[in-house]
Structures are given as structure tokens and as C-alpha cells.
mmCIF file of C-alpha atoms in Angstrom:
data_model
loop_
_atom_site.group_PDB
_atom_site.id
_atom_site.type_symbol
_atom_site.label_atom_id
_atom_site.label_comp_id
_atom_site.label_asym_id
_atom_site.label_seq_id
_atom_site.Cartn_x
_atom_site.Cartn_y
_atom_site.Cartn_z
ATOM 1 C CA UNK W 104 122.537 90.487 163.028
ATOM 2 C CA UNK W 105 118.918 91.086 162.158
ATOM 3 C CA UNK W 106 119.474 95.012 161.989
ATOM 4 C CA UNK W 107 122.626 94.416 159.736
ATOM 5 C CA UNK W 108 120.662 92.360 157.237
ATOM 6 C CA UNK W 109 117.855 94.603 157.192
ATOM 7 C CA UNK W 110 120.052 97.486 156.278
ATOM 8 C CA UNK W 111 121.633 95.353 153.625
ATOM 9 C CA UNK W 112 118.318 94.413 152.160
ATOM 10 C CA UNK W 113 117.358 98.055 152.175
ATOM 11 C CA UNK W 114 120.401 99.224 150.362
ATOM 12 C CA UNK W 115 120.142 96.448 147.633
ATOM 13 C CA UNK W 116 116.526 97.535 147.233
ATOM 14 C CA UNK W 117 117.447 101.084 146.652
ATOM 15 C CA UNK W 118 120.229 100.147 144.300
ATOM 16 C CA UNK W 119 117.916 97.967 142.095
ATOM 17 C CA UNK W 120 115.330 100.868 142.015
ATOM 18 C CA UNK W 121 117.791 103.284 140.770
ATOM 19 C CA UNK W 122 119.191 100.675 138.180
ATOM 20 C CA UNK W 123 115.667 100.167 136.834
ATOM 21 C CA UNK W 124 114.901 104.017 136.815
ATOM 22 C CA UNK W 125 118.147 104.655 134.694
ATOM 23 C CA UNK W 126 117.335 101.703 132.229
ATOM 24 C CA UNK W 127 113.526 102.418 131.738
ATOM 25 C CA UNK W 128 113.587 106.208 132.221
ATOM 26 C CA UNK W 129 110.827 108.374 133.095
ATOM 27 C CA UNK W 130 107.497 109.280 131.170
ATOM 28 C CA UNK W 131 108.026 112.764 129.665
ATOM 29 C CA UNK W 132 104.548 113.266 127.918
ATOM 30 C CA UNK W 133 106.202 112.747 124.492
ATOM 31 C CA UNK W 134 105.859 108.913 124.308
ATOM 32 C CA UNK W 135 104.398 107.664 121.098
ATOM 33 C CA UNK W 136 101.078 106.334 121.563
ATOM 34 C CA UNK W 137 100.436 102.457 121.682
ATOM 35 C CA UNK W 138 100.540 100.909 118.330
ATOM 36 C CA UNK W 139 97.044 100.345 116.692
ATOM 37 C CA UNK W 140 97.006 97.031 114.691
ATOM 38 C CA UNK W 141 93.794 98.064 113.082
ATOM 39 C CA UNK W 142 94.953 101.441 111.592
ATOM 40 C CA UNK W 143 98.136 100.173 110.595
ATOM 41 C CA UNK W 144 97.262 96.873 108.538
ATOM 42 C CA UNK W 145 96.474 96.676 104.757
ATOM 43 C CA UNK W 146 93.063 94.946 104.921
ATOM 44 C CA UNK W 147 90.835 92.848 106.900
ATOM 45 C CA UNK W 148 89.422 89.513 105.665
ATOM 46 C CA UNK W 149 86.310 87.985 106.745
ATOM 47 C CA UNK W 150 83.209 89.378 108.442
ATOM 48 C CA UNK W 151 83.252 93.009 109.860
ATOM 49 C CA UNK W 152 83.084 93.613 113.542
ATOM 50 C CA UNK W 153 80.394 96.242 114.358
ATOM 51 C CA UNK W 154 82.886 97.648 117.024
ATOM 52 C CA UNK W 155 85.639 98.085 114.584
ATOM 53 C CA UNK W 156 86.648 101.663 113.387
ATOM 54 C CA UNK W 157 87.257 102.829 110.140
ATOM 55 C CA UNK W 158 90.498 104.688 110.867
ATOM 56 C CA UNK W 159 91.673 104.854 114.505
ATOM 57 C CA UNK W 160 93.968 107.608 115.478
ATOM 58 C CA UNK W 161 96.148 108.181 118.505
ATOM 59 C CA UNK W 162 94.425 109.947 121.507
ATOM 60 C CA UNK W 163 93.955 113.671 120.859
ATOM 61 C CA UNK W 164 94.714 114.873 124.295
ATOM 62 C CA UNK W 165 94.784 118.498 125.306
ATOM 63 C CA UNK W 166 96.866 120.349 122.932
ATOM 64 C CA UNK W 167 96.770 123.496 124.841
ATOM 65 C CA UNK W 168 98.347 121.813 127.837
ATOM 66 C CA UNK W 169 101.269 120.568 125.958
ATOM 67 C CA UNK W 170 104.485 122.499 124.745
ATOM 68 C CA UNK W 171 103.852 124.436 121.491
ATOM 69 C CA UNK W 172 106.681 122.400 119.891
ATOM 70 C CA UNK W 173 105.250 119.135 120.788
ATOM 71 C CA UNK W 174 101.800 119.780 119.369
ATOM 72 C CA UNK W 175 103.204 121.138 116.214
ATOM 73 C CA UNK W 176 105.476 118.194 115.623
ATOM 74 C CA UNK W 177 103.204 115.741 113.899
ATOM 75 C CA UNK W 178 102.036 118.502 111.424
ATOM 76 C CA UNK W 179 105.604 119.476 110.596
ATOM 77 C CA UNK W 180 106.480 115.817 109.868
ATOM 78 C CA UNK W 181 103.441 115.242 107.736
ATOM 79 C CA UNK W 182 105.375 116.168 104.608
ATOM 80 C CA UNK W 183 107.692 113.245 105.135
ATOM 81 C CA UNK W 184 104.702 110.876 105.626
ATOM 82 C CA UNK W 185 103.161 112.084 102.396
ATOM 83 C CA UNK W 186 105.929 110.558 100.280
ATOM 84 C CA UNK W 187 104.237 107.969 97.903
ATOM 85 C CA UNK W 188 100.802 109.300 98.868
ATOM 86 C CA UNK W 189 100.773 112.829 97.407
ATOM 87 C CA UNK W 190 102.933 114.725 94.933
ATOM 88 C CA UNK W 191 104.446 117.742 96.820
ATOM 89 C CA UNK W 192 102.718 120.945 96.086
ATOM 90 C CA UNK W 193 99.626 119.137 94.624
ATOM 91 C CA UNK W 194 96.057 119.997 95.626
ATOM 92 C CA UNK W 195 95.944 116.492 97.551
ATOM 93 C CA UNK W 196 99.101 117.330 99.402
ATOM 94 C CA UNK W 197 97.717 120.797 100.489
ATOM 95 C CA UNK W 198 94.461 119.238 101.566
ATOM 96 C CA UNK W 199 96.010 116.494 103.590
ATOM 97 C CA UNK W 200 98.541 119.261 105.189
ATOM 98 C CA UNK W 201 95.379 121.411 106.141
ATOM 99 C CA UNK W 202 93.772 118.391 107.810
ATOM 100 C CA UNK W 203 97.025 117.578 109.671
ATOM 101 C CA UNK W 204 97.363 121.240 110.733
ATOM 102 C CA UNK W 205 93.635 121.055 112.251
ATOM 103 C CA UNK W 206 94.233 117.583 113.798
ATOM 104 C CA UNK W 207 97.876 117.010 114.952
ATOM 105 C CA UNK W 208 97.141 113.257 115.363
ATOM 106 C CA UNK W 209 96.243 112.649 111.565
ATOM 107 C CA UNK W 210 98.664 110.296 109.842
ATOM 108 C CA UNK W 211 97.988 109.889 105.967
ATOM 109 C CA UNK W 212 99.698 106.448 106.060
ATOM 110 C CA UNK W 213 97.570 105.045 108.796
ATOM 111 C CA UNK W 214 94.363 106.713 107.140
ATOM 112 C CA UNK W 215 95.120 105.143 103.949
ATOM 113 C CA UNK W 216 95.657 101.712 105.402
ATOM 114 C CA UNK W 217 92.393 102.040 107.657
ATOM 115 C CA UNK W 218 90.524 103.338 104.491
ATOM 116 C CA UNK W 219 91.445 100.046 102.560
ATOM 117 C CA UNK W 220 90.345 97.879 105.624
ATOM 118 C CA UNK W 221 87.019 100.005 105.804
ATOM 119 C CA UNK W 222 86.437 99.455 101.975
ATOM 120 C CA UNK W 223 86.663 95.780 102.275
ATOM 121 C CA UNK W 224 84.552 95.574 105.418
ATOM 122 C CA UNK W 225 81.762 97.759 103.888
ATOM 123 C CA UNK W 226 81.629 95.978 100.655
ATOM 124 C CA UNK W 227 81.469 92.535 102.629
ATOM 125 C CA UNK W 228 79.006 93.754 105.183
ATOM 126 C CA UNK W 229 76.655 95.157 102.157
ATOM 127 C CA UNK W 230 76.911 91.728 100.523
ATOM 128 C CA UNK W 231 75.908 89.992 103.775
ATOM 129 C CA UNK W 232 73.175 92.375 104.641
ATOM 130 C CA UNK W 233 74.958 93.199 108.051
ATOM 131 C CA UNK W 234 73.331 96.513 108.839
ATOM 132 C CA UNK W 235 74.674 96.636 112.199
ATOM 133 C CA UNK W 236 78.216 96.867 110.831
ATOM 134 C CA UNK W 237 77.293 99.218 108.082
ATOM 135 C CA UNK W 238 75.587 101.491 110.507
ATOM 136 C CA UNK W 239 78.870 102.128 112.483
ATOM 137 C CA UNK W 240 80.758 102.851 109.177
ATOM 138 C CA UNK W 241 78.527 105.042 107.042
ATOM 139 C CA UNK W 242 76.970 108.472 107.436
ATOM 140 C CA UNK W 243 73.119 108.473 107.757
ATOM 141 C CA UNK W 244 72.439 109.188 104.329
ATOM 142 C CA UNK W 245 74.672 106.765 102.781
ATOM 143 C CA UNK W 246 73.436 103.977 105.180
ATOM 144 C CA UNK W 247 69.869 104.794 104.134
ATOM 145 C CA UNK W 248 70.823 104.181 100.565
ATOM 146 C CA UNK W 249 72.630 100.765 101.349
ATOM 147 C CA UNK W 250 69.639 99.786 103.570
ATOM 148 C CA UNK W 251 67.225 100.463 100.807
ATOM 149 C CA UNK W 252 69.312 98.400 98.184
ATOM 150 C CA UNK W 253 69.458 95.542 101.112
ATOM 151 C CA UNK W 254 65.798 95.542 101.476
ATOM 152 C CA UNK W 255 64.934 95.451 97.709
ATOM 153 C CA UNK W 256 67.380 92.457 97.507
ATOM 154 C CA UNK W 257 65.688 90.608 100.505
ATOM 155 C CA UNK W 258 62.092 91.512 99.137
ATOM 156 C CA UNK W 259 63.102 89.277 95.897
ATOM 157 C CA UNK W 260 64.520 86.584 98.091
ATOM 158 C CA UNK W 261 67.888 87.066 96.835
ATOM 159 C CA UNK W 262 71.368 86.611 98.660
ATOM 160 C CA UNK W 263 74.630 88.083 97.547
ATOM 161 C CA UNK W 264 78.294 86.928 97.989
ATOM 162 C CA UNK W 265 81.392 88.824 97.599
ATOM 163 C CA UNK W 266 85.015 87.551 97.881
ATOM 164 C CA UNK W 267 87.892 90.017 97.675
ATOM 165 C CA UNK W 268 90.725 88.628 95.471
ATOM 166 C CA UNK W 269 92.858 91.732 96.064
ATOM 167 C CA UNK W 270 92.826 95.366 96.196
ATOM 168 C CA UNK W 271 95.163 96.584 93.400
ATOM 169 C CA UNK W 272 94.907 100.394 93.956
ATOM 170 C CA UNK W 273 93.743 102.638 96.847
ATOM 171 C CA UNK W 274 94.684 106.238 96.329
ATOM 172 C CA UNK W 275 93.891 109.444 97.601
ATOM 173 C CA UNK W 276 92.364 111.604 94.812
ATOM 174 C CA UNK W 277 91.377 114.670 96.784
ATOM 175 C CA UNK W 278 91.534 115.975 100.093
ATOM 176 C CA UNK W 279 89.987 119.200 101.835
ATOM 177 C CA UNK W 280 89.193 120.734 105.039
ATOM 178 C CA UNK W 281 85.654 122.521 105.041
ATOM 179 C CA UNK W 282 85.595 124.465 108.256
ATOM 180 C CA UNK W 283 86.006 121.623 110.777
ATOM 181 C CA UNK W 284 85.024 118.891 108.554
ATOM 182 C CA UNK W 285 87.841 116.873 106.758
ATOM 183 C CA UNK W 286 86.939 115.076 103.634
ATOM 184 C CA UNK W 287 89.211 112.511 101.794
ATOM 185 C CA UNK W 288 88.208 110.876 98.491
ATOM 186 C CA UNK W 289 89.819 107.714 97.402
ATOM 187 C CA UNK W 290 89.888 105.633 94.264
ATOM 188 C CA UNK W 291 89.820 101.928 94.875
ATOM 189 C CA UNK W 292 90.424 99.435 92.085
ATOM 190 C CA UNK W 293 89.765 95.719 93.387
ATOM 191 C CA UNK W 294 89.504 92.290 92.075
ATOM 192 C CA UNK W 295 86.164 90.572 93.228
ATOM 193 C CA UNK W 296 84.288 87.269 92.743
ATOM 194 C CA UNK W 297 80.649 88.569 93.289
ATOM 195 C CA UNK W 298 77.416 86.578 92.736
ATOM 196 C CA UNK W 299 73.710 86.856 93.469
ATOM 197 C CA UNK W 300 71.341 83.959 93.882
ATOM 198 C CA UNK W 301 67.659 83.645 93.926
ATOM 199 C CA UNK W 302 65.528 81.784 96.653
ATOM 200 C CA UNK W 303 66.381 78.450 94.750
ATOM 201 C CA UNK W 304 70.110 79.260 94.819
ATOM 202 C CA UNK W 305 70.365 79.777 91.072
ATOM 203 C CA UNK W 306 72.613 82.507 90.010
ATOM 204 C CA UNK W 307 70.801 85.542 88.709
ATOM 205 C CA UNK W 308 73.789 87.960 88.450
ATOM 206 C CA UNK W 309 77.634 87.740 88.626
ATOM 207 C CA UNK W 310 79.713 84.368 88.915
ATOM 208 C CA UNK W 311 81.041 82.435 91.722
ATOM 209 C CA UNK W 312 84.016 81.715 89.593
ATOM 210 C CA UNK W 313 84.784 84.897 87.532
ATOM 211 C CA UNK W 314 86.955 87.633 88.927
ATOM 212 C CA UNK W 315 85.766 91.024 88.039
ATOM 213 C CA UNK W 316 87.588 94.238 88.243
ATOM 214 C CA UNK W 317 85.577 96.910 90.118
ATOM 215 C CA UNK W 318 86.639 100.673 90.421
ATOM 216 C CA UNK W 319 84.895 102.730 93.259
ATOM 217 C CA UNK W 320 85.287 106.317 94.314
ATOM 218 C CA UNK W 321 84.441 106.850 97.906
ATOM 219 C CA UNK W 322 84.575 109.838 100.266
ATOM 220 C CA UNK W 323 85.259 109.677 103.915
ATOM 221 C CA UNK W 324 84.655 112.631 106.476
ATOM 222 C CA UNK W 325 85.285 113.389 109.903
ATOM 223 C CA UNK W 326 84.936 116.240 112.320
ATOM 224 C CA UNK W 327 88.361 117.179 113.322
ATOM 225 C CA UNK W 328 87.247 118.843 116.575
ATOM 226 C CA UNK W 329 85.457 115.928 117.776
ATOM 227 C CA UNK W 330 87.026 113.442 119.978
ATOM 228 C CA UNK W 331 85.599 110.535 118.147
ATOM 229 C CA UNK W 332 88.395 109.246 115.893
ATOM 230 C CA UNK W 333 86.046 107.474 113.441
ATOM 231 C CA UNK W 334 85.951 108.326 109.748
ATOM 232 C CA UNK W 335 82.633 107.518 107.999
ATOM 233 C CA UNK W 336 81.732 107.047 104.568
ATOM 234 C CA UNK W 337 79.750 110.028 103.152
ATOM 235 C CA UNK W 338 79.709 109.412 99.519
ATOM 236 C CA UNK W 339 80.229 106.598 96.799
ATOM 237 C CA UNK W 340 80.272 106.487 93.090
ATOM 238 C CA UNK W 341 81.346 104.161 90.291
ATOM 239 C CA UNK W 342 84.808 104.889 89.087
ATOM 240 C CA UNK W 343 86.463 104.166 85.785
#
């Protein structure tokens, strides 16, 4: 009796295994990477986390070890993902296409969402004097400029407060690949409540009630040959 039951249980186990295998399938190497909540969302509220990434891309992997059609697939589909981001045939579209061809994991939609989040985090971190967060999000040169402005503010005993009401516009105005360095420039139009106070708490600039429209033109860059998925802010200027 024991031998018969053992055989029955083994047969059931094999049957269940084969059923699960047929339902779940096998890994083929072409699965989409796990969803990244940071790169896909429109913005981040509250203080910045020093470990957050500006734009997180899917794992790069070894393109040489994959079939040619798999490695080329994201670049071929980038035209579809450019809808609503760049006009077909424009300089912006050509620049984004060049970046996608150099880095098959580049997704313009995710980049734009991540850039919006980075813009809000950087502005908030600057107001709070959060150098640790800024250092991870800015190039060395831009960080030095931000740090100098924070030190100047601190020397006067002033504090700044910035609250985002909305980001009305976040559009890519230019994109290009210089060697292995990808550069994407965006124009942001946001509604902010910004105020600066002195040591006594008196308002010396801005208002804690008035909403102000602010336009910024920022450039992000990344070495597409690097495994580091982070884009960093490399240039800023006031827009109009």
C-alpha cells in the first residue's frame, strides 16, 4: 500500500509541475525589466532622498551577448515613444533617436517623467540647503554654484522656503549625442510659492502666499557607455 501511494503522489507532483510550467512559461531573456516607480511617475513631493536617481533606466546588460534583433528592438520602437514629445523629423527627434541608438535602454517618456521629478527635488533641496541630495543630482560645476549660493544665504542668516503648486510645462527643447555623452535640455514652467526670511523670520524676498510663475531651462547629461544610469544636471539658465 505504501508503494502504491508513493507512486500516486509522485505522479501528482509531476502533473502539477508540468501544469505550472505551461501556465507560467520559461524565461527567454526578452522579458521586460521590473517596473521602476521612480522613473515612471510625474513628480515627487516632499524632501529629496540622497539615494534617489534622476532618471533610472532598465539594466543595460551585455548587448553583444543578445540576439541582434533583441538589442535593436528598443531603438526601432523609439519613434513610437516620441509621440507627444518631439515632432517627427525635427532636430529634437533626431537627437533623441541618436541617444536611443547609442543606448538601447533609453526611453524618452521615462526620461521626461524622471526629469520632472528631478527638477522638483533639486529646487526643493536648494531651498532647504540639502547639499547631500544636490551632490548626487548635479555635476561638479553646477553643484559648486549651488553650494556657493547656499553659503551666501547662510552667511546672512537667511532661510528659504519653496513649495510647488504645479509644473505646467516640461518639454524637451534640444537633444544631442556628443561622442558618448548624451545631453538633453528641457524647458520647465512651474508655479511656485517661494519666500526668503532673515534671522528674525521677517520676509526679505518673495511671499509665503503669492504664487509665482517660474521658467527654467536645464540641461541633463549622461555617459551612455557607463553602467551608471543616473543623469545629472550640467547647466541651468532662466528661461522666458
